[in-house]
Structures are given as structure tokens and as C-alpha cells.
Amino acid sequence: MILNLTVLPGDGIGPEVTEQAVQVLQAVADRFGHQLQLQHKLIGGAALTAVNDPLPEDTVKACLSSSAVLLGAVGSPMFDKNPGHLRPEAGLLRIRRELGAYANLRPAVFFPALEGSSPLRAELVRGTDIMIVRELLGGAYFGQPRSIEGDPGSRVAVNTMRYAEHEVERIARVAFDLAMKRKKKVLSVDKANVLECSRLWRDVVTRIGKDYPDVKLGHQYVDSAAMLLVQRPTDFDVVLTENMFGDILSDQAGGVVGSLGLLASASVGGKVGLYEPVHGSAPDIAGKGIANPLGAILSAAMLLRHSFSLGKEAAAVEQAVSRVLSQGARTADLAAKAQSPIGTAEMGRRVVEAVK
Ligand code: IPM
Ligand code: MG
């Protein structure tokens, strides 16, 4: 099979971690007889620096003409003072929209080898296997109007949280379909005691749930869900939630399983799937060669599974990650006090070896 990908390294640690993910994809392609075809394009701060646009037209075209997109991270403090549309993040939001990627799947799985890396006691976190299904194209991230106006000292800012029924319906179906292949549990997370958007959300999710009588549906307010996530992470199976709540809870889930650096994601539902680690650009450690590439590598595994239906290949990557972790490989974010950490490239190399 020809694996025709656009790679968007982006900013901060993005280029370092995607480089390792590409090496792993190459190793999988070699082992299973596929052919990797890559084109690298600019996004985020890297694109702003080059052409003053966080998502150049050329990048959009390349993504739309490939079979899947692998992204590193976007965001850089260099652009903190820029207006919204000239920030790196605007490029990420636009590519998600251009690709129609409304369903963001963020698995948070506990690796037994990492008992020492979670801040939680091993008996609490052992067995955690959560799939966060985050709505990605709606809510406050995209709602209009949005603005910041007025003179310093008396400025007023506005964002709009907005959801249409069909947007809730389609993401709910993704969550229920996934639950059918898992433990058949969906927890829908909202703030229906305060927000109209959430009351609509709960209403629609409940209606769609009737089409899935085998799935146990629960509802939880986001504040209480955040607490339960650290108290009883193993109770969770599929978590269905809107854009911003999903953003927050997925970082928290990363902390629960040991490090945000491990979390992968797939943004699907549109023409072309977009795969990116959940961690951001981490400007504080960029360029030091110490970032954890496993989130990017596991995102590449999701790419193989979701965009190419290459389940065996995806599993080979996931098993390789599991193996290097049980052999004691730890980047700085995972290393316990007594362990000496390895760098980004060395972690990538070990996964490549384990894939071969
Ligand atoms: C994420 C990130 C992005 C988001 C930022 C970089 C715009 O935090 O993918 O979780 O909020 O969606
Ligand atoms: Mg986030």
C-alpha cells in the first residue's frame, strides 16, 4: 500500500517528535511492505515566520490531496501579542475545520510499566483505559461573535459557545459506536446546570443513546467529572464531551496515566484524518532533544489504524512502545528520581528497533 502523508512538524518540540514518528512509520512500512510518501509543509508559528500566515494555502492543498496528515504541535510565545487570526493556534483550528475533522479521539491508556510515573497510587490507576471523544469543530473555539474591544482598562471580550443539534448528534454517534467495541459505557460530560449549550447537548445525547440500547449512558457535570477522573479513573470507558471540556479533561487524563507526553490523538470524521499528540509545543524544552516522542509515535499508530485500516501495523507500533517502556526506557517526563532519562532521538530509535 502507498501511505501518502502530509507532515506538519509545526512549532516547539513538534519537529523533534514528528521526526521520530516518521522514523517509526518508515520502519513499519519496511517491515510490512508498504511505501511511505511524504511531503512536509508549514503550519503555526513556523508558517507565520515564513509567510505571515499560520496556515498557508499550499499547506491546505497538500493536506487535502493526501490520505492522512501527521502534525507535531503549534504555538510559540513569540506570537503572544499577535491578534487572534495571526496566532499559531489559528492555523491549527483552521486545518481542523478545512479537513472537517469534528471527532477528536484521545485515548488515555495506562502502561503497566509506568506505575512509578503516575502521581496516583498504582492500585488506583492500574487498568485505566479511557477514550475521550472530544467534539472538535464547535463550541467556544469557533462560535461567533467573538471579539476584544475597547480601550485598555475598560476593554470587553466576548466569546460565544454555540452548538447545533446535528453537531451534537454526529459526535454522539462516534462515541456510541466506539463504546460498542469497548466496555459499552458512555459518560457524557457537560455543564447542563448552567449552560444552554449543555442542556441541548444532554438532550440530544440522550436521544441518540436510545439507538444504542446495549450502551450504558451516564451524564456528569464537568466539575464533578474532573474530580472522578483522578479518584476513580478505571470507572471511565468512553467520555463524550464538547470542545473545551475535552481539551481540559484530556490533559488531565494525561497526568493520570503518567505524562501528557504519552497521549495520542486522531481527528477524524472529515475528508482526511489529522493525527497529533495531545501535548502542545512545549517551548520551554524545545530544541533540547529531551521531549517525549511517544505521543507522536502513538498518533502515527492511530493514523495507520484509522486512515488506512492497517490494524496489524498499528498494533505493532503500540506493542513496540509497550516493550521499550517495560525495558525501562524513560524520557525526562517519565523518569522517576532514580532513573536516568534518555532523549527524544534515543527513545525513537528504541521504538524503531522494537518494530523491526
Ligand atoms: C489541543 C491543544 C489545542 C486545542 C491548542 C493548541 C489550540 O491544546 O489540541 O489540545 O486547544 O485544541
Ligand atoms: Mg489541549
XYZ file of C-alpha atoms and ligand atoms in Angstrom:
369
model
C 0.000 0.000 0.000
C 1.129 3.550 -0.649
C 0.982 5.680 2.501
C 0.682 9.169 1.147
C 1.054 11.620 4.046
C 1.453 15.294 4.694
C 3.668 16.001 7.689
C 3.176 19.286 9.558
C 6.000 19.490 12.137
C 4.892 22.924 13.403
C 6.492 24.611 16.376
C 8.445 23.969 19.557
C 9.016 20.261 20.125
C 6.716 19.462 17.156
C 9.560 18.927 14.642
C 11.572 16.769 17.080
C 8.745 14.409 17.928
C 7.329 14.104 14.404
C 10.775 13.208 13.110
C 10.752 10.181 15.413
C 7.186 9.269 14.461
C 8.188 9.341 10.789
C 11.155 7.022 11.507
C 8.792 4.596 13.173
C 6.358 4.790 10.235
C 9.265 4.070 7.901
C 10.222 1.011 9.944
C 6.628 -0.268 9.885
C 6.372 0.363 6.139
C 9.606 -1.574 5.554
C 8.531 -4.479 7.722
C 5.062 -4.850 6.231
C 5.884 -3.942 2.618
C 4.272 -0.520 2.317
C 5.614 2.572 0.674
C 5.792 5.842 2.546
C 5.297 9.028 0.508
C 5.796 12.205 2.498
C 5.543 15.890 1.928
C 6.440 18.341 4.695
C 4.507 21.605 4.986
C 4.375 24.633 7.257
C 1.797 25.418 9.935
C 1.574 27.615 13.024
C 4.432 29.849 14.107
C 6.773 28.276 11.549
C 4.364 29.366 8.792
C 3.863 32.802 10.347
C 7.616 33.349 10.327
C 7.947 32.214 6.711
C 4.860 33.732 5.068
C 2.912 35.591 7.792
C 0.002 33.144 7.617
C -0.436 30.351 10.203
C -1.995 28.116 7.538
C -0.743 28.827 4.010
C -2.981 27.773 1.138
C -0.263 25.433 -0.080
C -0.432 23.516 3.217
C -4.207 23.118 2.957
C -3.910 21.838 -0.620
C -1.250 19.314 0.332
C -3.305 18.025 3.275
C -6.463 17.681 1.208
C -4.626 15.781 -1.515
C -3.011 13.267 0.850
C -4.555 10.300 2.648
C -3.681 11.451 6.166
C -1.933 14.269 7.993
C 0.604 13.877 10.799
C 1.034 17.003 12.901
C 3.540 17.858 15.631
C 2.379 20.859 17.629
C 1.698 24.550 17.167
C 2.214 27.505 19.451
C 5.057 29.841 20.297
C 5.356 32.677 22.819
C 6.882 34.776 20.000
C 3.375 35.476 18.757
C 1.617 36.057 22.097
C 0.904 39.684 21.244
C -0.487 38.950 17.777
C -4.200 39.341 17.027
C -6.159 36.066 17.083
C -6.017 35.317 13.371
C -2.240 35.750 13.324
C -1.514 33.368 16.168
C -0.088 29.881 15.537
C -3.175 28.259 17.111
C -5.393 29.835 14.439
C -3.607 27.638 11.895
C -4.438 24.518 13.860
C -8.096 25.436 14.264
C -8.340 26.228 10.553
C -6.770 22.960 9.406
C -9.152 21.025 11.672
C -12.042 22.876 10.030
C -10.704 22.573 6.468
C -10.398 18.810 6.945
C -13.839 18.560 8.532
C -12.294 16.713 11.478
C -15.104 17.021 14.012
C -14.315 13.920 16.069
C -11.196 14.034 18.197
C -10.345 10.668 19.726
C -7.940 10.873 22.642
C -7.164 7.543 24.292
C -5.589 7.614 27.749
C -4.236 4.171 28.485
C -2.160 3.208 31.478
C 1.004 1.242 30.670
C 1.772 -1.244 33.475
C 5.486 -0.408 33.195
C 4.714 3.172 34.236
C 3.357 2.577 37.726
C 6.051 4.869 39.076
C 5.220 7.694 36.680
C 1.616 8.385 37.639
C 1.069 10.774 40.539
C -1.718 8.405 41.634
C -1.278 5.251 43.657
C -0.747 2.216 41.447
C -3.862 0.429 42.722
C -5.999 3.396 41.635
C -4.586 3.896 38.175
C -3.856 0.287 37.178
C -6.214 -0.777 34.386
C -7.133 2.740 33.259
C -8.283 2.691 29.629
C -10.228 5.785 28.670
C -11.301 7.045 25.265
C -12.081 10.736 25.303
C -14.288 11.696 22.370
C -13.934 15.440 22.051
C -16.123 17.470 19.699
C -13.586 19.472 17.705
C -15.319 21.958 15.429
C -17.869 23.669 17.637
C -18.345 25.386 20.971
C -16.440 28.445 22.119
C -13.495 27.646 19.828
C -15.455 28.556 16.718
C -18.653 30.330 17.865
C -19.403 33.803 16.513
C -19.415 36.580 17.526
C -16.040 36.801 19.191
C -14.107 39.958 19.914
C -12.000 42.007 22.245
C -12.787 45.710 22.102
C -12.392 48.972 23.932
C -9.588 50.972 25.484
C -7.102 49.450 27.909
C -8.678 49.486 31.364
C -12.208 49.231 30.026
C -11.931 46.510 27.380
C -14.640 43.930 26.919
C -14.070 40.466 25.453
C -16.726 38.173 24.011
C -16.714 34.521 23.035
C -19.720 32.530 22.004
C -20.327 28.931 22.901
C -22.594 27.547 20.228
C -23.823 24.077 19.309
C -26.313 22.957 16.684
C -28.212 19.707 17.199
C -26.633 18.000 14.205
C -23.157 18.733 15.582
C -24.006 17.028 18.850
C -25.713 14.181 17.087
C -22.789 13.232 14.852
C -20.197 13.288 17.639
C -22.533 11.332 19.922
C -22.785 8.604 17.285
C -18.990 8.387 17.115
C -18.860 7.888 20.882
C -21.607 5.258 20.968
C -20.106 3.361 18.020
C -16.746 3.281 19.801
C -18.359 2.177 23.048
C -19.933 -0.783 21.244
C -16.410 -2.042 20.501
C -15.237 -1.384 24.074
C -16.857 -1.749 27.500
C -20.189 -0.335 26.285
C -20.147 2.679 28.578
C -20.505 6.315 27.576
C -20.157 9.139 30.065
C -21.389 12.389 28.563
C -19.759 15.365 30.263
C -21.470 18.766 30.277
C -22.422 21.711 32.462
C -26.179 21.413 31.980
C -26.902 23.063 35.332
C -25.593 26.353 33.912
C -25.193 26.333 30.127
C -27.894 26.176 27.437
C -25.367 24.526 25.122
C -25.032 21.736 27.651
C -28.779 21.313 28.075
C -29.105 20.872 24.318
C -26.104 18.542 24.416
C -27.614 16.342 27.123
C -30.960 16.241 25.361
C -29.513 15.169 22.008
C -27.076 12.660 23.530
C -29.936 11.068 25.457
C -31.996 10.786 22.257
C -29.115 9.246 20.258
C -28.431 6.902 23.170
C -31.817 5.262 22.579
C -30.403 3.887 19.315
C -27.776 2.062 21.377
C -29.721 0.113 23.993
C -26.654 -2.013 24.828
C -24.587 1.002 25.831
C -24.878 2.289 29.377
C -25.142 6.086 29.149
C -24.351 8.365 32.067
C -24.231 12.146 32.406
C -21.849 14.074 34.622
C -21.169 17.748 35.167
C -17.676 18.623 34.085
C -16.508 19.765 37.531
C -17.522 16.506 39.115
C -16.159 14.502 36.168
C -12.780 16.175 36.720
C -12.785 15.009 40.320
C -13.863 11.457 39.479
C -11.178 11.214 36.829
C -8.472 11.359 39.489
C -10.431 9.466 42.137
C -11.579 6.512 40.052
C -10.019 6.606 36.581
C -10.783 2.935 35.964
C -14.539 3.633 36.091
C -14.289 5.518 32.791
C -14.673 3.983 29.354
C -15.803 6.417 26.631
C -16.052 10.069 27.664
C -18.124 12.169 25.286
C -17.755 15.910 25.591
C -17.702 19.288 23.877
C -14.628 21.028 22.541
C -13.287 22.977 25.527
C -14.209 20.458 28.223
C -12.468 17.811 26.103
C -9.367 19.961 25.808
C -9.137 20.279 29.573
C -10.058 16.727 30.548
C -7.640 15.187 28.041
C -4.658 16.974 29.587
C -5.864 15.807 32.973
C -6.148 12.242 31.696
C -2.540 12.529 30.502
C -1.486 13.424 34.028
C -3.419 10.481 35.416
C -1.680 7.892 33.222
C 1.760 9.311 33.876
C 2.521 12.016 31.344
C 0.803 14.143 28.763
C 3.757 13.212 26.571
C 2.232 9.771 26.025
C -1.139 10.849 24.700
C -2.013 10.454 21.048
C -4.987 11.708 19.122
C -6.899 11.203 15.920
C -9.146 13.900 14.473
C -11.498 12.211 12.092
C -14.934 12.398 10.531
C -13.952 14.563 7.553
C -12.240 14.082 4.215
C -8.752 13.454 5.583
C -7.742 12.358 9.095
C -5.403 14.500 11.189
C -3.165 12.858 13.796
C -1.373 14.750 16.514
C -0.027 14.214 20.007
C -2.156 15.867 22.702
C 0.772 17.746 24.271
C 1.499 21.176 22.885
C 4.658 22.777 21.537
C 6.330 22.917 24.999
C 8.536 25.927 24.131
C 10.403 25.571 27.442
C 12.045 22.329 26.339
C 12.068 22.847 22.556
C 15.350 22.167 20.801
C 16.863 20.370 23.798
C 16.270 16.875 22.447
C 14.523 15.744 25.623
C 10.846 15.750 24.594
C 8.876 12.534 24.752
C 8.154 11.340 21.189
C 5.740 8.580 22.274
C 2.609 10.738 21.900
C 3.596 11.439 18.288
C 4.569 7.801 17.685
C 1.269 6.547 19.098
C -0.517 9.130 16.922
C 1.190 7.532 13.933
C -0.257 4.201 15.092
C -3.721 5.752 15.156
C -3.089 7.047 11.636
C -2.318 3.549 10.406
C -5.462 2.197 12.014
C -7.983 4.917 11.202
C -6.866 6.251 7.816
C -5.507 3.035 6.284
C -7.271 0.259 8.235
C -3.830 -1.202 8.963
C -4.701 -2.727 12.321
C -1.749 -5.128 12.455
C 0.716 -2.379 11.674
C -0.837 -0.095 14.290
C -0.666 -2.850 16.888
C 2.998 -3.451 16.012
C 3.765 0.175 16.880
C 1.752 0.070 20.096
C 3.421 -3.161 21.175
C 6.834 -1.697 20.392
C 6.067 1.285 22.646
C 4.872 -1.002 25.386
C 8.020 -3.113 25.043
C 10.507 -0.242 25.256
C 8.701 1.075 28.317
C 8.871 -2.296 30.032
C 12.564 -2.432 29.170
C 12.946 0.747 31.199
C 13.238 3.435 28.513
C 12.137 6.758 30.020
C 12.245 10.282 28.691
C 12.639 13.024 31.299
C 8.870 13.473 31.770
C 8.523 9.787 32.708
C 11.704 9.138 34.642
C 11.442 8.558 38.372
C 14.152 10.031 40.612
C 16.467 7.038 40.417
C 16.098 6.573 36.651
C 18.354 8.279 34.147
C 16.330 9.657 31.255
C 17.048 9.160 27.562
C 16.491 11.757 24.859
C 13.928 12.105 22.081
C 16.014 10.513 19.344
C 17.133 7.595 21.517
C 13.535 6.829 22.513
C 12.573 6.934 18.831
C 15.468 4.658 17.909
C 14.455 2.092 20.506
C 10.874 2.011 19.229
C 12.179 1.607 15.666
C 14.321 -1.346 16.830
C 11.334 -2.898 18.573
C 9.168 -2.524 15.469
C 11.654 -4.203 13.108
C -5.020 20.606 21.976
C -4.396 21.972 22.094
C -5.081 22.923 21.125
C -6.561 22.966 21.481
C -4.466 24.339 21.088
C -3.008 24.318 20.754
C -5.207 25.242 20.127
O -4.455 22.414 23.413
O -5.034 20.066 20.847
O -5.461 20.068 22.986
O -6.949 23.696 22.393
O -7.334 22.268 20.823
Mg -5.087 20.927 24.776
